[in-house]
Tab-separated table of C-alpha atoms in Angstrom:
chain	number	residue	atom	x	y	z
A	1	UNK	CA	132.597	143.547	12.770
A	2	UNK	CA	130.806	145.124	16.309
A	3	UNK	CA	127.492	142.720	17.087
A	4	UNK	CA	124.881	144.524	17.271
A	5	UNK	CA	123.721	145.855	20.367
A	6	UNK	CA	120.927	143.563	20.693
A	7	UNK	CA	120.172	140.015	22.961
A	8	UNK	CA	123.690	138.065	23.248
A	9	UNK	CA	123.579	134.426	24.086
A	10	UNK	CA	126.360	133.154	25.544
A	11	UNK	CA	126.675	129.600	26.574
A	12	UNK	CA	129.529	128.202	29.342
A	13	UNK	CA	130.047	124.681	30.234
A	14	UNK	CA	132.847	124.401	33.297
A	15	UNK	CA	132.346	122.343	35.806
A	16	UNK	CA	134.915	123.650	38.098
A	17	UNK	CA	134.216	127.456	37.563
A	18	UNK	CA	137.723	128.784	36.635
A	19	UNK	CA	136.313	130.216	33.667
A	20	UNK	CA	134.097	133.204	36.477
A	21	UNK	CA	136.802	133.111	39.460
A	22	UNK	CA	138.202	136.611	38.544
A	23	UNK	CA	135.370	138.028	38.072
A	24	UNK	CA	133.386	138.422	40.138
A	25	UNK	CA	131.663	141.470	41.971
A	26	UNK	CA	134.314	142.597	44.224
A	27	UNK	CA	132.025	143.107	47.025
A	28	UNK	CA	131.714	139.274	46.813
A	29	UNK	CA	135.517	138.363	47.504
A	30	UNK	CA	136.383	137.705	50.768
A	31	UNK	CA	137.819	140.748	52.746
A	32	UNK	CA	141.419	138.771	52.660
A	33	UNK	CA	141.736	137.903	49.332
A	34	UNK	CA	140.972	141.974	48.775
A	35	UNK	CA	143.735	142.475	51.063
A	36	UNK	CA	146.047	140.425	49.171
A	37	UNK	CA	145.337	141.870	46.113
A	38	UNK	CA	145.873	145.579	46.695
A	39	UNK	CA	148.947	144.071	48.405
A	40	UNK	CA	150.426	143.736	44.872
A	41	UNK	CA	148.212	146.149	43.120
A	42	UNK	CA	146.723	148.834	44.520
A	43	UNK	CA	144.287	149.555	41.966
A	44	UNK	CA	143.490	145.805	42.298
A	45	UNK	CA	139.366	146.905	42.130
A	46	UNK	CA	140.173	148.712	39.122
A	47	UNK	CA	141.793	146.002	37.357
A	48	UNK	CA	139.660	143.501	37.833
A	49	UNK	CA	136.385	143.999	36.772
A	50	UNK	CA	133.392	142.056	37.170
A	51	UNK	CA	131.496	140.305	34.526
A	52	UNK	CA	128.367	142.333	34.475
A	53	UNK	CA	130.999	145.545	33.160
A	54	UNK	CA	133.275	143.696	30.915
A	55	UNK	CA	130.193	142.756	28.990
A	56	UNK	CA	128.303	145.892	30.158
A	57	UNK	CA	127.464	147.272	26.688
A	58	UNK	CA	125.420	144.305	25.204
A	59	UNK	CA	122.403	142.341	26.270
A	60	UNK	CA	123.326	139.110	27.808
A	61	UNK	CA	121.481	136.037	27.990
A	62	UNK	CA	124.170	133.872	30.254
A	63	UNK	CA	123.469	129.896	30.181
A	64	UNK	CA	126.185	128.104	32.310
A	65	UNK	CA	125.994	124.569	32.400
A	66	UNK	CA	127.609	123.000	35.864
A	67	UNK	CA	127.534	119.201	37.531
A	68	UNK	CA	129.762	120.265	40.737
A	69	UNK	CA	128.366	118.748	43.746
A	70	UNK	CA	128.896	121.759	45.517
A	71	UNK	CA	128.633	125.086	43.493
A	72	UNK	CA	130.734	127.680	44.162
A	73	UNK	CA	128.386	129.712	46.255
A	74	UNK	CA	129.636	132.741	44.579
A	75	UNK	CA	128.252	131.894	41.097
A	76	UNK	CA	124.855	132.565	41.633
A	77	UNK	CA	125.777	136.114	42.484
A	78	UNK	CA	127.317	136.324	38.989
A	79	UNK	CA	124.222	135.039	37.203
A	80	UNK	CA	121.882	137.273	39.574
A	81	UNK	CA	122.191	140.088	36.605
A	82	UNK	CA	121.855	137.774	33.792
A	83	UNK	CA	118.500	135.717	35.190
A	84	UNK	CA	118.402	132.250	36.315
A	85	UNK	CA	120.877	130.784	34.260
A	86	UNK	CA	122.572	128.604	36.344
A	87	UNK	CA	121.841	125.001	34.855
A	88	UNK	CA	123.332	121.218	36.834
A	89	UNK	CA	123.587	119.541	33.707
A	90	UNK	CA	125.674	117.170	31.653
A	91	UNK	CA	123.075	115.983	29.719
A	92	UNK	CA	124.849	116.509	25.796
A	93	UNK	CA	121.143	116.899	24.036
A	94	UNK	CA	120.378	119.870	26.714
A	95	UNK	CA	123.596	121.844	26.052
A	96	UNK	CA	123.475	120.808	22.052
A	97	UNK	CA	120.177	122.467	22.295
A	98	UNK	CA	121.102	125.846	23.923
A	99	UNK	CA	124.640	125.914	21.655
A	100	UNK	CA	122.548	125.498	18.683
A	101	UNK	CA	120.975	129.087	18.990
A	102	UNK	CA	124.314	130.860	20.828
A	103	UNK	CA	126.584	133.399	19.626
A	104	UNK	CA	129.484	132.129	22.053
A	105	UNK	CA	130.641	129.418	23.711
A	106	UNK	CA	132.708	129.262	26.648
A	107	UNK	CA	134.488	125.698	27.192
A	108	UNK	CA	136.833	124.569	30.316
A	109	UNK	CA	137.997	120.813	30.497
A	110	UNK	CA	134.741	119.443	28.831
A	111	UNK	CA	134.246	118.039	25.815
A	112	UNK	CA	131.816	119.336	23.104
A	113	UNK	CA	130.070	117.607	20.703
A	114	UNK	CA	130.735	117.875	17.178
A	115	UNK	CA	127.067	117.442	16.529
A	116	UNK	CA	126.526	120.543	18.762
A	117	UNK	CA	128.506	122.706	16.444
A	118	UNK	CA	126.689	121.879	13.304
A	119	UNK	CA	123.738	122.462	14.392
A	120	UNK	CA	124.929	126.194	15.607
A	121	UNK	CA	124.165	128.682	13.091
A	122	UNK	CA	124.586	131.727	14.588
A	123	UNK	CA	128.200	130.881	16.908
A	124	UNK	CA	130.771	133.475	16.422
A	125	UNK	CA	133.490	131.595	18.749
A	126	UNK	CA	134.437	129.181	20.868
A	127	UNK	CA	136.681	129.892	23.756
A	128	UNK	CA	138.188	127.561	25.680
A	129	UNK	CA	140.160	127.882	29.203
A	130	UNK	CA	142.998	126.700	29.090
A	131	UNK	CA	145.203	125.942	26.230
A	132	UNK	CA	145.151	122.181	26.096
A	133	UNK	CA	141.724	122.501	23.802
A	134	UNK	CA	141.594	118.487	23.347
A	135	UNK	CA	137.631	118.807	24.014
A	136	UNK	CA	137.017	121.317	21.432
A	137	UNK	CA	136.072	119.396	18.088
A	138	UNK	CA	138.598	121.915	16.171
A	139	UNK	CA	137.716	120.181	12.502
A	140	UNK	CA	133.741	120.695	13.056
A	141	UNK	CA	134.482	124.115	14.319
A	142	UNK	CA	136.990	124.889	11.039
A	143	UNK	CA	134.098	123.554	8.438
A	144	UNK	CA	131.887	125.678	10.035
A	145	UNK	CA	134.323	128.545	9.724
A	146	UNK	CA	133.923	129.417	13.800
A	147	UNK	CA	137.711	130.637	15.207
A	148	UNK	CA	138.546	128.740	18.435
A	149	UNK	CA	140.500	130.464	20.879
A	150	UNK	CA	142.284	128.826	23.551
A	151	UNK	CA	143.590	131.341	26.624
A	152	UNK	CA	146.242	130.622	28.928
A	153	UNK	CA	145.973	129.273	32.302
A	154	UNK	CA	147.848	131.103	34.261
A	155	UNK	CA	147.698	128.926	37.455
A	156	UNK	CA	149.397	126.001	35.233
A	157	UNK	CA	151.925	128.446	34.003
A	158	UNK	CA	153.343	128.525	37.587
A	159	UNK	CA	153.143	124.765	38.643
A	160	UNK	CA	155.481	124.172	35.631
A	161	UNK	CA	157.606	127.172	37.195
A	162	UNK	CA	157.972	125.008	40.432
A	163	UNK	CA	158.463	121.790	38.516
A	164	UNK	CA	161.877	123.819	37.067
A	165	UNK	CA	162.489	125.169	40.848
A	166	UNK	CA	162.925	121.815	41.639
A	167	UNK	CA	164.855	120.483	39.158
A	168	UNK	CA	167.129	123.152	39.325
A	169	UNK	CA	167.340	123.072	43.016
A	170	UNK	CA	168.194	119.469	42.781
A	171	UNK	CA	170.928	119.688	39.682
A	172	UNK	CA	172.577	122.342	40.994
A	173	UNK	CA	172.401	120.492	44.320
A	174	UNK	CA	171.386	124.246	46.015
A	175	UNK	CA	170.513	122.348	49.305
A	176	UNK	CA	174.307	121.090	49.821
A	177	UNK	CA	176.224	124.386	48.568
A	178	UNK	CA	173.511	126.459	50.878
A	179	UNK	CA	174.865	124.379	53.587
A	180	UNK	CA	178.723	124.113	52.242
A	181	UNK	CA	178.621	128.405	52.650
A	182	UNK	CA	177.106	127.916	55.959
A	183	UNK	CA	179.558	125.832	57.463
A	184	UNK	CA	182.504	127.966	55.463
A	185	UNK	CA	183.698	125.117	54.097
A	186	UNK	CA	184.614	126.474	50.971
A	187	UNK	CA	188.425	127.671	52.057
A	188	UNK	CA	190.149	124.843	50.123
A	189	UNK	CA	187.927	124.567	47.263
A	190	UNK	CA	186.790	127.527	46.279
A	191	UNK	CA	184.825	127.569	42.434
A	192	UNK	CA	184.399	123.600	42.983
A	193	UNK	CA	181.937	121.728	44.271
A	194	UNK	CA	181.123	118.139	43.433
A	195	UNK	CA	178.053	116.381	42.178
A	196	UNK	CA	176.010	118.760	40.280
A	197	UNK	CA	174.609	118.048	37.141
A	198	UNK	CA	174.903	119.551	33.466
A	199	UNK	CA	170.973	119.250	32.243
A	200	UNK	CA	171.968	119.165	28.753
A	201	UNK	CA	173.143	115.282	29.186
A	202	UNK	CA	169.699	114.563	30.818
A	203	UNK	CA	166.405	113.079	29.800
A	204	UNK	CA	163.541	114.332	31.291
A	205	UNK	CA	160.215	111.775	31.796
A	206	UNK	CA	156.636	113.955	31.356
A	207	UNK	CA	153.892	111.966	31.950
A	208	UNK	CA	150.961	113.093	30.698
A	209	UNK	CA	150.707	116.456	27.782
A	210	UNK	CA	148.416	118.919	29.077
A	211	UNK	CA	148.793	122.476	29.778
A	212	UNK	CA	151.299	122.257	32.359
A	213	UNK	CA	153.707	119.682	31.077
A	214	UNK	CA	153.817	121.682	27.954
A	215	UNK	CA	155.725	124.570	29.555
A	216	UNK	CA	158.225	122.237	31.123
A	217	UNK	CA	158.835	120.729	27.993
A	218	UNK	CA	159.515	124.490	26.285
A	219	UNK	CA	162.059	125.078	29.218
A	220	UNK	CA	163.985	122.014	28.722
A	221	UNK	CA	164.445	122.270	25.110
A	222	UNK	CA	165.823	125.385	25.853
A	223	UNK	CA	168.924	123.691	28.118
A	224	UNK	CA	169.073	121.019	25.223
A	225	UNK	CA	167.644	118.044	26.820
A	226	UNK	CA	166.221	115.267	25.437
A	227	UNK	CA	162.501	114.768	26.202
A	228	UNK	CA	159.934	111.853	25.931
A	229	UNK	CA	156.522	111.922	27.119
A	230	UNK	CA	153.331	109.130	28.135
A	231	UNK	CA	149.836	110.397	27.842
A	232	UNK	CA	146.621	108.740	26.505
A	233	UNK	CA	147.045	110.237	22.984
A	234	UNK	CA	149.854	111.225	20.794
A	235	UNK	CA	150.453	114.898	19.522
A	236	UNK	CA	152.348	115.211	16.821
A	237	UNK	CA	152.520	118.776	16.249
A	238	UNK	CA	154.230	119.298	20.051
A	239	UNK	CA	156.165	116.579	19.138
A	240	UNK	CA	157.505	118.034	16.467
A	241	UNK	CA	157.835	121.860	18.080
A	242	UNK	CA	159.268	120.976	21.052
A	243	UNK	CA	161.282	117.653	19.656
A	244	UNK	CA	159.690	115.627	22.007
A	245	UNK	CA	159.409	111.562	21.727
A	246	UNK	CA	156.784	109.204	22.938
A	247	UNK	CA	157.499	106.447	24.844
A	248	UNK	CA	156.449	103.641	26.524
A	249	UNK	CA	155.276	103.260	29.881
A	250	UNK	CA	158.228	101.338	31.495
A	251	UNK	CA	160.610	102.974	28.871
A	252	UNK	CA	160.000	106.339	30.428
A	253	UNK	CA	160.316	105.490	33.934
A	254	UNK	CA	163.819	103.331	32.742
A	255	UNK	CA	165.376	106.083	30.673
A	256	UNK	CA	164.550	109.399	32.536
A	257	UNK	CA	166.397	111.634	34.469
A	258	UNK	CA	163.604	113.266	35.608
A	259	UNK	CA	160.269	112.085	35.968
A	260	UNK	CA	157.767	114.787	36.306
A	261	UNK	CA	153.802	113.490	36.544
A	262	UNK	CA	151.194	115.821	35.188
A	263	UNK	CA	148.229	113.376	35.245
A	264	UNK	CA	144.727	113.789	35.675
A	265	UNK	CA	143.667	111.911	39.045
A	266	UNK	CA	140.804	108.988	38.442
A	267	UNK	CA	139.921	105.497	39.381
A	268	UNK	CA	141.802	104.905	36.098
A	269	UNK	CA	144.948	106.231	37.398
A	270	UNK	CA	144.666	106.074	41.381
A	271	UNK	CA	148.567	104.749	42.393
A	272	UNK	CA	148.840	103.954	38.721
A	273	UNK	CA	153.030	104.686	40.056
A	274	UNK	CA	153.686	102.267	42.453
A	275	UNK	CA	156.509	100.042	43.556
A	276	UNK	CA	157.406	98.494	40.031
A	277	UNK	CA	157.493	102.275	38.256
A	278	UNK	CA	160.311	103.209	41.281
A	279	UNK	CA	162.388	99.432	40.392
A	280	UNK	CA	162.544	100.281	37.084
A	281	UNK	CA	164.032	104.260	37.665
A	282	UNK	CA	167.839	104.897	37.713
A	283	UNK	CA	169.410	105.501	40.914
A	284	UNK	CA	170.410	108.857	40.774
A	285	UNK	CA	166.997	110.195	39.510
A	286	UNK	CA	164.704	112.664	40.480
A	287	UNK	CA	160.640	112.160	41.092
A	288	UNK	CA	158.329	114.790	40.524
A	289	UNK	CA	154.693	115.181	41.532
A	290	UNK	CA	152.917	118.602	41.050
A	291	UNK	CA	149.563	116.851	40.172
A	292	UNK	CA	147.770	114.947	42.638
A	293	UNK	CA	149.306	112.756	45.136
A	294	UNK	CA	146.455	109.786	44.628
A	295	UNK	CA	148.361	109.258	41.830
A	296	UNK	CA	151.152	107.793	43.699
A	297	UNK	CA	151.676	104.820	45.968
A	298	UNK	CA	153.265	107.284	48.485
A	299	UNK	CA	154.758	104.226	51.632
A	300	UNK	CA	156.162	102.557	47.873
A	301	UNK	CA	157.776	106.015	47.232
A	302	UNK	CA	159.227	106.453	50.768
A	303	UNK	CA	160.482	102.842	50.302
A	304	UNK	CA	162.006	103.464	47.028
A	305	UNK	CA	163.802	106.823	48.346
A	306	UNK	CA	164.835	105.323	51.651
A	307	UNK	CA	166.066	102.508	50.190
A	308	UNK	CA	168.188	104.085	47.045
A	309	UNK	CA	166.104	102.758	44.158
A	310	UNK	CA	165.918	106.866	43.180
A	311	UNK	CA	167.586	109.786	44.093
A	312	UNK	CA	165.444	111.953	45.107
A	313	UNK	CA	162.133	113.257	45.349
A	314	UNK	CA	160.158	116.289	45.068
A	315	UNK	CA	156.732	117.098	46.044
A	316	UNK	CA	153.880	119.551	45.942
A	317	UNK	CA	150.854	117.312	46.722
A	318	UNK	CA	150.439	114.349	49.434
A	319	UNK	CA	148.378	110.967	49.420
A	320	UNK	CA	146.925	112.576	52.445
A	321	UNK	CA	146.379	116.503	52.808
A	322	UNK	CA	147.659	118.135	54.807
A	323	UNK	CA	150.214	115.570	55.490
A	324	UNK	CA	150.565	113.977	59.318
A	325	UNK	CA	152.862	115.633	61.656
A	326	UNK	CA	154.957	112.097	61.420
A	327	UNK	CA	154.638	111.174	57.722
A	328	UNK	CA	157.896	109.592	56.896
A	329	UNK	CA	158.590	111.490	54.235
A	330	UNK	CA	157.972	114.857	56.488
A	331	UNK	CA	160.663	113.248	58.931
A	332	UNK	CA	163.486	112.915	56.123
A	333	UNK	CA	162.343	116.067	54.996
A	334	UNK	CA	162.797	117.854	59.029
A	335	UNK	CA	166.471	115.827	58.763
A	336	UNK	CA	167.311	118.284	56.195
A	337	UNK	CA	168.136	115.449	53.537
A	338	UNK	CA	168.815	117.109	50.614
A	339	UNK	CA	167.274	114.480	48.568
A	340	UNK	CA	163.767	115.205	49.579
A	341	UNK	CA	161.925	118.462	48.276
A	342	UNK	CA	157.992	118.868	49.532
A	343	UNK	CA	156.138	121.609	49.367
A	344	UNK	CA	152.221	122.424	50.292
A	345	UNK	CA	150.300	122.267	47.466
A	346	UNK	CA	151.000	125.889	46.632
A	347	UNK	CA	152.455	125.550	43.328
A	348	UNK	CA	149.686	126.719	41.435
A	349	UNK	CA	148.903	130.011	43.724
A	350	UNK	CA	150.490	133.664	43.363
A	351	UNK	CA	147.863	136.193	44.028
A	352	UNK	CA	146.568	137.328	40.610
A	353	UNK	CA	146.659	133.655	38.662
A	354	UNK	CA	142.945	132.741	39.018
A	355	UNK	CA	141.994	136.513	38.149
A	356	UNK	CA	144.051	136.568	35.340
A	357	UNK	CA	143.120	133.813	33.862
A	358	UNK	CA	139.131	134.296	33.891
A	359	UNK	CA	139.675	138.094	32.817
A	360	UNK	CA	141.713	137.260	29.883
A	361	UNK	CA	139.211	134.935	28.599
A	362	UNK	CA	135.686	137.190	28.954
A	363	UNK	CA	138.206	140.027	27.303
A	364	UNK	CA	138.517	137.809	24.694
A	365	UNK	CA	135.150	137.471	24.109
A	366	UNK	CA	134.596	140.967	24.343
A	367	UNK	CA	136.920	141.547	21.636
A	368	UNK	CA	135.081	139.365	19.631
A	369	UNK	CA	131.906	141.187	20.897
A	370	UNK	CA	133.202	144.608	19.763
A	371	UNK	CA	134.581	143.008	16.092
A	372	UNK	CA	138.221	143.472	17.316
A	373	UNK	CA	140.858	140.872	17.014
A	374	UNK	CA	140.659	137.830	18.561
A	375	UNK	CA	143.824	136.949	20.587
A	376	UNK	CA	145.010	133.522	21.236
A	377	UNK	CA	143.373	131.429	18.427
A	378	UNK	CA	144.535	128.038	17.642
């Protein structure tokens, strides 16, 4: 069923601002991030549109609720047509008080209130960013008969890309043969090469669930191996789906393969993997961090490396960014030691991922808007 064509209240809370990236006015990008763009698409301006046309055929009253410390300075341009909207807020009375009277809600990594929905007579959806939806109270929503959608992040998508880059690169040992055909050393032994590694005997490590871990997870069920997983909670149904098992702490640093860390960085979990995690991991295996490199005790991961405890490494993110020029790991790295993997903190970035992925979602909600159906519910 269309809504009717009179005053819309829509409510955000995202404290990061993924959920208006993509669309903004295009006048507002920056001339080089246009020039990317058209690089891939020129009729970049025509596919992405700005917020104020996507919901161009509806009155809007726009409430975003934000506690950066420094606001994108771009999202007060977006609110400009919708009023002063633009709220620094986490206190949960002040949003339950604008959801209770909103037709949508727009959600990234926060947590809403159950209260908040009960109290909302008039919500038609909640969409979240992102499809790890843990902060959306899904039972309150389901009594209350309001669908949930949960789109994509598109950005996550390809970190767990580069997380399978590198574990590919390092089974198939690509470093070594790249260097084997180099030297044309291959005369002798050609169709043979030793030391590369059938993923299908493996276990691979995943600590923590979220949005990108759950994409690795799909990928290695696919080559048949085993999986366990750490986070803070249990999920059942992904356990189940992608035949997952979870572990203890020390059990998946002791039995894994492959470690791959997709934790949120805290105090909670600052170099919460230190020098014990690296004693208790098998020789030959391989250490992956796509998330954030406070996470790791990075002089005990040299050590560990250096010294044999693993087998390798591979890196997208850095205690300290951008990395010093003579950061040991940087030096085994410039030695060309196939062991050692780093990259700089690109694995989330291709040119269209942070458009995509705030497009999709205010689509979404103008599907809803227009009584079409709602994609990606949950």
């Amino acid at each position: 069923m269309t809504l009717e064509r009179g005053r819309i209240k829509i409510v955000v809370w995202d404290s990061i601002g993924n959920t208006l990236l993509g669309v903004r006015p295009w006048a507002s990008w920056e001339p080089a991030i246009q020039e990317v763009l058209r690089a891939e698409d020129p009729a970049a301006q025509e596919h992405a549109p700005p917020l104020a046309e996507i919901l161009d055929a509806w009155d809007i009253d726009l409430v975003w609720f934000n506690s950066a410390d420094e606001p994108y300075v771009h999202f007060g341009q977006l609110y400009a047509d919708y009023g002063d909207a633009l709220r620094f807020s986490r206190d949960l009375d002040e949003i339950a008080a604008e959801v209770a009277d909103a037709d949508f809600v727009v959600l990234h990594k926060e947590c809403l209130p159950a209260e908040a929905i009960r109290e909302a007579s008039r919500l038609r959806l909640i969409q979240h960013l992102g499809q790890d939806a843990r902060g959306v109270p899904l039972a309150a929503a389901r009594a209350r008969g309001v669908p949930v959608a949960a789109t994509p992040l598109v950005n996550y998508i390809t970190v767990a890309e580069q997380v399978w880059a590198y574990i590919l690169n390092w089974s198939k040992r690509l470093p070594a043969l790249r260097q084997h055909m180099r030297d044309r050393a291959y005369a002798e032994h050609w169709t043979r090469f030793p030391g590369t590694r059938y993923l299908g005997d493996m276990t691979l490590g995943l600590l923590g669930m979220g949005e990108i871990a759950r994409p690795i997870a799909r990928v290695a069920q696919a080559f048949g191996m085993r999986v366990v997983y750490r986070d803070t909670v249990r999920f059942p149904e992904l356990e189940e789906q992608y035949g997952m098992t979870f572990v203890a702490w020390d059990d998946l640093f002791r039995d894994s393969d492959v470690v791959s860390v997709q934790l949120a960085l805290n105090p909670q979990t600052e170099n919460i993997i230190a020098a014990r995690e690296f004693g208790l991991m098998q020789p030959h295996a391989l250490f992956v961090n796509t998330a954030r490199g406070g996470l790791v005790d990075q002089a005990a991961l040299t050590e560990a490396l250096r010294t044999g405890q693993i087998g390798a490494v591979a890196l997208d993110v850095f205690a300290e960014e951008p990395p010093a020029p003579d950061d040991p790991l940087l030096v085994m790295h410039d030695d060309a030691d196939e062991r050692i993997t780093l990259t700089p903190h690109n694995a989330w970035q291709s040119p269209w991922t942070w458009v995509r992925d705030s497009q999709e979602l205010w689509l979404n909600v103008a599907r809803a808007m227009r009584g079409e159906p709602i994609q990606h519910l949950i």
